Amino acid sequence: MGKEIRQLCSYLLDLKKASAEEMRRSVYANYAAFIR
């Protein structure tokens, strides 16, 4: 039980890191498009 939860937590942390980078990229893209 505890092992699965640890794996899930690390998976979610990786996902959060990846999505933060993706979000930053899309925010910059949207911001650039918004300025035009």
mmCIF file of C-alpha atoms in Angstrom:
data_model
loop_
_atom_site.group_PDB
_atom_site.id
_atom_site.type_symbol
_atom_site.label_atom_id
_atom_site.label_comp_id
_atom_site.label_asym_id
_atom_site.label_seq_id
_atom_site.Cartn_x
_atom_site.Cartn_y
_atom_site.Cartn_z
ATOM 1 C CA MET A 1 0.000 0.000 0.000
ATOM 2 C CA GLY A 2 2.642 2.527 1.066
ATOM 3 C CA LYS A 3 4.813 1.746 -1.945
ATOM 4 C CA GLU A 4 2.036 2.483 -4.422
ATOM 5 C CA ILE A 5 1.279 5.765 -2.670
ATOM 6 C CA ARG A 6 4.960 6.761 -2.817
ATOM 7 C CA GLN A 7 5.083 5.911 -6.528
ATOM 8 C CA LEU A 8 1.912 7.910 -7.110
ATOM 9 C CA CYS A 9 3.300 10.903 -5.212
ATOM 10 C CA SER A 10 6.557 10.922 -7.176
ATOM 11 C CA TYR A 11 4.569 10.516 -10.399
ATOM 12 C CA LEU A 12 2.364 13.471 -9.479
ATOM 13 C CA LEU A 13 5.410 15.567 -8.562
ATOM 14 C CA ASP A 14 7.007 14.788 -11.939
ATOM 15 C CA LEU A 15 3.726 15.629 -13.619
ATOM 16 C CA LYS A 16 3.496 18.905 -11.718
ATOM 17 C CA LYS A 17 7.059 19.832 -12.704
ATOM 18 C CA ALA A 18 6.381 19.003 -16.350
ATOM 19 C CA SER A 19 3.039 20.810 -16.413
ATOM 20 C CA ALA A 20 4.584 23.887 -14.754
ATOM 21 C CA GLU A 21 7.104 24.117 -17.606
ATOM 22 C CA GLU A 22 4.355 23.534 -20.182
ATOM 23 C CA MET A 23 2.156 26.157 -18.521
ATOM 24 C CA ARG A 24 4.990 28.683 -18.482
ATOM 25 C CA ARG A 25 5.568 28.086 -22.192
ATOM 26 C CA SER A 26 1.883 28.409 -23.095
ATOM 27 C CA VAL A 27 1.505 31.491 -20.872
ATOM 28 C CA TYR A 28 4.395 33.185 -22.682
ATOM 29 C CA ALA A 29 2.883 32.189 -26.044
ATOM 30 C CA ASN A 30 -0.572 33.472 -25.057
ATOM 31 C CA TYR A 31 0.967 36.653 -23.647
ATOM 32 C CA ALA A 32 2.869 37.299 -26.880
ATOM 33 C CA ALA A 33 -0.292 36.679 -28.911
ATOM 34 C CA PHE A 34 -2.268 38.934 -26.556
ATOM 35 C CA ILE A 35 0.183 41.842 -26.962
ATOM 36 C CA ARG A 36 -0.125 41.848 -30.776
#
